[in-house]
Amino acid sequence: MAATCTARVHIQEPFRKAEKKNFGVTKAVFYPRRNTNSIKLKKRSFSVVASGTTPLNVDTINGRKVNGTYVGEAAIIGNKIIEPHKESGVDAPLHAILLGRFVEERFVYRQTFIIRSYEIGPDKTATMETLMNLLQETALNHVTSSGLAGNGFGATREMSLRKLIWVVTRIHIQVQRYSSWGDVVEIDTWVDAAGKNGMRRDWIIRDYHTQEIITRASSTWVIMNQETRRLSKIPEQVREEVIPFYLNRLAIAPEKNDNEKIDKLTDKTAERIRSGLAPRWSDMDANQHVNNVKYIGWILESVPINVLQNYDLTSMTLEYRRECRQSNLLESLTTSSETLAEDSNSYNNRRPDLEFTHLLRMLADKAEIVRARTKWHSKQNQQE
């Protein structure tokens, strides 16, 4: 049964003074009155943090982000609201934690995300595409926050002057556990040299609350000329930009990484072929080609449905061989591999129940776009 009430807002003197600093704190106190049924309501109050320049923009209400991210209750001392911090003692404002910040003397960039309802699959956990999108977002924000960003999609200033862009050639991701809807994850990323003309980028994903590492990933990037679409050496000016950020650290130990060659599939060796896959305009990125994350969905199109339903994708390796445009029609090929032996020196900590080899190619001329290898664990075995 609803109750009506009247409200009076008390704006204290410190708030008026704070307007000069474009920041204000006010406390709204509600004095309910009894309705016809004499239901007595308790006096309630809430605190609001708002910007003086944009009075309609509310950042937090009792420590809860308006966008739905729960970050705990905000403490109120006198007329000042103390923003909640992470229990680990990070001395940074809340918005800095959510938007990302540098740690370890600016070598590592850290960002926090909440898993949204549109980022989960039928089992209510994040998908592999979601994880790859979060890794990509963290990498791009790393470049932007470093002060190196030019006018390109993740390109540095010197790269933009020379019309150069980064393209990924290989990425390997290992998933120990998928986050569920509403979970908060923390992603660390850093870069290092990969040979003379490449760059390696690594990531680690943790559960924000327990600090358990649940995902590790490593990738290799090279430079392409945006106009000629040909690979290029790293100019010395670009190298000088990125070297100060290089960190000699591996997210995945060499013996656990997937460095093995991925075999090419053909019409004869493929067990399943899914044809007629068409890129959409929304699949294109700012570099005018299909975003590398989009390939994952097409690769999984040729995986048996019972595998998608009953197994978790715990390891994925992608070898990018050429870019794809919107006008290209694609084919997805998949074949099963032999299950690894019990005593195998596999790069994955856990022996997979299933392993597949994949190929994504052009429908017209059969040109290879991506080779891939996936490893899967039974959901039932993991629950036992």
XYZ file of C-alpha atoms in Angstrom:
384
model
C 0.000 0.000 0.000
C 1.530 3.319 -1.052
C 1.983 6.222 1.378
C 2.197 9.878 0.464
C 4.619 12.285 2.047
C 5.871 15.829 1.781
C 9.538 16.735 1.538
C 11.638 19.655 2.666
C 15.210 20.132 1.433
C 17.657 21.830 3.796
C 20.630 23.362 1.968
C 23.341 24.141 4.486
C 25.656 27.132 4.285
C 28.745 25.103 3.287
C 26.921 24.026 0.143
C 26.485 27.631 -0.991
C 30.182 28.242 -0.435
C 31.079 25.086 -2.336
C 29.392 26.395 -5.473
C 32.489 28.457 -6.141
C 34.441 25.199 -6.404
C 31.910 23.594 -8.760
C 31.147 20.925 -6.194
C 28.342 20.647 -3.684
C 26.957 18.323 -1.069
C 23.437 18.527 0.216
C 21.279 16.436 2.451
C 17.603 15.989 1.655
C 15.440 15.058 4.635
C 11.937 13.650 4.135
C 9.254 14.187 6.778
C 6.406 11.822 5.863
C 2.873 12.537 6.943
C 0.336 9.929 7.839
C -2.119 8.827 5.201
C -5.783 8.034 5.762
C -4.911 4.610 7.096
C -2.632 6.121 9.757
C 0.454 4.255 8.547
C 3.450 5.777 10.287
C 6.578 6.081 8.180
C 10.045 6.580 9.560
C 12.132 9.623 8.851
C 14.543 8.867 6.003
C 17.446 10.700 4.413
C 19.871 10.223 1.561
C 23.018 11.981 0.444
C 23.823 13.203 -3.052
C 27.097 14.155 -4.699
C 26.609 16.451 -7.688
C 28.637 18.680 -9.957
C 28.083 22.424 -9.698
C 28.615 22.862 -13.419
C 26.097 20.156 -14.332
C 23.546 20.166 -11.524
C 21.434 17.437 -13.148
C 24.334 14.959 -13.196
C 24.331 12.793 -10.067
C 27.414 10.619 -9.615
C 26.573 8.650 -6.490
C 23.640 8.105 -4.147
C 24.689 6.652 -0.804
C 27.800 5.305 -2.452
C 25.951 3.538 -5.282
C 26.800 4.420 -8.856
C 23.779 5.533 -10.842
C 24.772 3.211 -13.702
C 24.178 0.213 -11.481
C 27.659 -0.574 -10.201
C 27.460 -1.225 -6.476
C 30.501 0.112 -4.686
C 29.406 0.201 -1.056
C 28.018 2.855 1.220
C 29.596 6.310 1.358
C 30.602 7.577 4.735
C 29.446 11.071 5.746
C 31.616 13.122 8.087
C 30.032 16.456 8.859
C 29.224 17.997 5.517
C 31.783 15.930 3.605
C 31.148 12.641 1.828
C 34.089 10.262 1.849
C 34.149 8.200 -1.331
C 34.409 4.443 -0.765
C 37.647 2.760 -1.780
C 38.670 -0.764 -2.500
C 39.448 -2.802 0.591
C 43.037 -3.277 -0.592
C 43.680 0.341 0.404
C 43.925 1.932 -3.027
C 44.184 5.648 -2.402
C 42.249 6.878 -5.436
C 38.835 8.409 -6.067
C 36.076 6.073 -7.136
C 35.859 7.364 -10.702
C 39.580 6.690 -11.204
C 39.128 3.052 -10.224
C 36.188 2.577 -12.570
C 37.757 4.396 -15.516
C 41.230 2.928 -15.143
C 44.565 4.023 -13.745
C 48.277 3.253 -13.895
C 49.894 1.080 -11.237
C 53.451 -0.140 -10.700
C 55.097 3.114 -11.764
C 52.906 3.486 -14.847
C 54.001 0.187 -16.392
C 50.697 -1.564 -15.756
C 47.293 -0.140 -16.632
C 44.367 -1.354 -14.529
C 40.647 -1.077 -15.241
C 37.509 -2.391 -13.569
C 34.345 -3.630 -15.298
C 30.993 -5.036 -14.253
C 29.569 -7.920 -16.297
C 26.326 -6.651 -17.862
C 23.241 -8.662 -18.752
C 23.925 -8.253 -22.489
C 27.444 -9.672 -22.073
C 26.422 -13.124 -20.855
C 25.363 -16.293 -22.620
C 22.557 -18.789 -21.935
C 24.337 -20.027 -18.796
C 24.394 -16.481 -17.346
C 28.183 -16.210 -17.514
C 30.357 -13.955 -19.661
C 31.131 -15.228 -23.140
C 34.545 -15.502 -24.778
C 33.581 -12.561 -26.989
C 32.817 -10.506 -23.883
C 36.236 -11.240 -22.413
C 37.963 -10.328 -25.668
C 36.010 -7.082 -25.894
C 37.038 -6.146 -22.339
C 40.670 -6.912 -23.132
C 40.478 -4.713 -26.228
C 38.799 -1.884 -24.325
C 41.466 -1.968 -21.623
C 44.238 -1.908 -24.237
C 42.767 1.105 -26.040
C 42.260 2.994 -22.784
C 45.839 2.165 -21.839
C 47.094 3.964 -24.958
C 44.751 6.910 -24.421
C 45.643 7.319 -20.749
C 49.366 7.128 -21.488
C 49.177 10.382 -23.431
C 50.454 8.722 -26.615
C 47.158 8.461 -28.474
C 46.984 10.032 -31.902
C 43.880 10.272 -34.049
C 43.788 6.561 -34.878
C 42.182 3.545 -33.228
C 44.871 2.825 -30.616
C 47.622 4.416 -32.719
C 50.264 6.688 -31.197
C 50.903 10.247 -32.389
C 53.880 9.266 -34.532
C 51.866 6.422 -36.036
C 49.015 8.773 -36.902
C 51.417 11.136 -38.651
C 52.595 8.243 -40.822
C 49.100 6.743 -41.300
C 50.041 3.559 -39.470
C 47.805 1.311 -37.367
C 48.253 -1.670 -35.056
C 46.964 -5.078 -36.194
C 46.956 -8.248 -34.106
C 48.615 -11.344 -35.569
C 48.115 -13.841 -32.738
C 46.269 -13.991 -29.439
C 46.007 -16.749 -26.876
C 43.579 -16.659 -23.952
C 43.171 -19.109 -21.051
C 40.043 -19.012 -18.908
C 40.068 -20.602 -15.473
C 36.568 -19.444 -14.617
C 33.925 -17.311 -16.334
C 32.398 -14.429 -14.402
C 28.651 -14.301 -13.855
C 26.161 -11.539 -14.516
C 26.782 -8.700 -12.055
C 30.314 -9.776 -11.128
C 33.047 -7.144 -11.079
C 36.381 -7.917 -12.721
C 39.725 -6.129 -12.642
C 41.959 -6.204 -15.718
C 45.693 -5.460 -15.805
C 47.513 -4.927 -19.105
C 51.051 -4.072 -20.148
C 53.250 -4.182 -23.253
C 56.710 -5.364 -24.253
C 58.753 -5.849 -27.408
C 58.104 -8.889 -29.614
C 61.087 -9.224 -31.912
C 62.363 -6.274 -33.925
C 59.065 -5.165 -35.441
C 56.373 -6.431 -33.120
C 54.852 -5.637 -29.763
C 53.481 -8.069 -27.204
C 50.505 -7.145 -25.056
C 49.499 -9.230 -22.045
C 46.468 -9.184 -19.785
C 45.368 -10.666 -16.479
C 41.738 -10.677 -15.344
C 40.977 -10.983 -11.622
C 37.830 -11.277 -9.599
C 37.637 -7.798 -8.107
C 36.580 -8.950 -4.632
C 38.642 -12.118 -4.150
C 41.623 -11.077 -6.348
C 41.609 -14.568 -7.859
C 43.184 -14.637 -11.320
C 40.512 -16.098 -13.591
C 41.857 -15.313 -17.073
C 45.261 -14.836 -18.694
C 45.938 -13.652 -22.243
C 48.865 -12.757 -24.473
C 48.939 -11.263 -27.966
C 51.333 -10.119 -30.690
C 50.843 -6.948 -32.729
C 52.496 -5.482 -35.835
C 52.119 -2.224 -37.730
C 50.182 -1.807 -40.980
C 49.978 1.123 -43.368
C 46.374 2.279 -43.307
C 46.337 3.260 -46.984
C 48.341 0.468 -48.651
C 47.142 -2.201 -46.142
C 50.687 -3.598 -46.073
C 52.735 -4.451 -43.005
C 55.425 -1.983 -42.032
C 58.509 -1.894 -39.851
C 58.206 0.037 -36.613
C 59.617 3.525 -37.273
C 62.258 4.609 -34.784
C 60.072 7.548 -33.696
C 57.266 5.132 -32.804
C 59.674 2.833 -31.001
C 60.880 5.740 -28.866
C 57.263 6.474 -27.905
C 56.440 2.995 -26.650
C 59.760 1.785 -25.189
C 59.286 3.708 -21.892
C 56.163 1.605 -21.278
C 57.755 -1.789 -21.941
C 57.603 -4.241 -19.048
C 59.515 -7.519 -19.138
C 56.763 -9.690 -17.667
C 54.709 -12.601 -18.974
C 51.047 -13.206 -18.142
C 51.421 -16.816 -19.305
C 54.554 -18.839 -18.615
C 56.297 -20.059 -21.817
C 55.682 -23.717 -21.005
C 51.954 -23.037 -20.613
C 51.549 -20.827 -23.676
C 50.248 -22.111 -26.997
C 53.113 -21.661 -29.427
C 52.319 -24.685 -31.559
C 51.483 -24.282 -35.222
C 47.779 -24.467 -36.067
C 47.166 -26.855 -38.953
C 45.279 -25.657 -42.016
C 41.856 -27.160 -42.601
C 40.521 -28.115 -46.032
C 37.218 -29.368 -47.388
C 38.543 -32.915 -46.931
C 39.838 -32.545 -43.359
C 36.983 -30.428 -41.967
C 34.192 -32.289 -40.205
C 31.768 -29.378 -40.263
C 31.488 -26.394 -42.624
C 29.203 -23.419 -42.098
C 28.887 -21.198 -45.187
C 27.255 -17.893 -46.038
C 28.482 -15.897 -43.045
C 28.202 -12.205 -43.878
C 29.858 -9.309 -42.005
C 27.528 -6.476 -41.110
C 28.259 -2.768 -41.024
C 28.249 -2.924 -37.216
C 31.043 -5.525 -37.343
C 33.468 -2.958 -38.772
C 35.828 -1.019 -36.503
C 37.474 2.386 -36.787
C 40.315 0.909 -38.857
C 37.812 0.063 -41.630
C 37.994 -3.711 -41.285
C 36.111 -6.333 -39.322
C 36.948 -6.124 -35.629
C 39.082 -9.094 -34.580
C 36.637 -10.042 -31.796
C 33.848 -10.612 -34.337
C 35.691 -13.605 -35.755
C 35.095 -15.610 -32.591
C 31.343 -15.838 -33.145
C 31.806 -16.989 -36.734
C 34.374 -19.594 -35.702
C 31.985 -21.045 -33.143
C 29.199 -21.253 -35.757
C 30.636 -24.581 -36.947
C 31.072 -26.084 -33.456
C 28.481 -28.791 -32.594
C 25.597 -27.391 -30.543
C 25.973 -30.039 -27.840
C 29.535 -28.835 -27.249
C 28.378 -25.243 -26.883
C 25.718 -26.340 -24.398
C 27.653 -28.813 -22.260
C 31.251 -27.588 -22.367
C 33.139 -24.451 -21.334
C 35.588 -22.891 -23.786
C 38.675 -22.694 -21.568
C 41.421 -21.982 -24.101
C 41.450 -20.240 -27.468
C 44.292 -19.388 -29.831
C 43.738 -17.209 -32.882
C 46.163 -16.666 -35.782
C 45.070 -13.709 -37.907
C 46.267 -14.108 -41.509
C 44.453 -11.357 -43.408
C 41.869 -8.661 -42.798
C 38.226 -8.946 -43.757
C 35.915 -6.298 -45.219
C 32.152 -5.985 -45.119
C 31.759 -7.146 -48.715
C 33.362 -10.537 -48.013
C 31.277 -13.683 -47.487
C 32.850 -16.239 -45.165
C 33.008 -19.945 -44.371
C 33.681 -21.479 -40.951
C 35.380 -24.890 -40.809
C 35.841 -27.073 -37.716
C 37.305 -30.484 -37.007
C 37.963 -32.303 -33.741
C 41.470 -33.139 -32.571
C 42.637 -36.038 -30.498
C 42.214 -35.558 -26.756
C 45.563 -34.897 -25.092
C 47.124 -37.727 -23.158
C 46.921 -37.741 -19.387
C 50.656 -37.112 -19.017
C 50.876 -34.546 -21.818
C 52.971 -31.426 -21.279
C 50.083 -29.277 -22.414
C 50.249 -25.499 -22.112
C 46.986 -25.616 -20.147
C 47.026 -26.546 -16.477
C 44.020 -28.828 -16.885
C 43.722 -31.561 -19.474
C 40.909 -30.601 -21.864
C 38.030 -32.925 -22.596
C 37.741 -31.744 -26.200
C 39.963 -29.943 -28.684
C 39.061 -28.456 -32.061
C 40.907 -26.889 -34.969
C 39.153 -24.119 -36.893
C 39.509 -22.084 -40.048
C 37.668 -18.956 -41.141
C 38.101 -18.281 -44.871
C 36.710 -16.305 -47.785
C 33.846 -18.040 -49.533
C 34.863 -16.813 -52.997
C 38.566 -17.689 -53.245
C 39.079 -19.797 -50.067
C 41.697 -17.319 -48.793
C 42.459 -17.820 -45.097
C 41.390 -15.154 -42.614
C 41.908 -16.799 -39.219
C 43.181 -20.140 -37.994
C 42.155 -21.123 -34.492
C 42.444 -23.818 -31.866
C 39.997 -24.257 -28.980
C 40.004 -26.456 -25.876
C 36.930 -27.316 -23.872
C 36.072 -28.743 -20.445
C 32.857 -30.516 -19.556
C 30.644 -28.412 -17.305
C 29.520 -31.548 -15.505
C 33.098 -32.639 -14.709
C 33.928 -29.206 -13.337
C 30.957 -29.314 -10.986
C 31.893 -32.717 -9.560
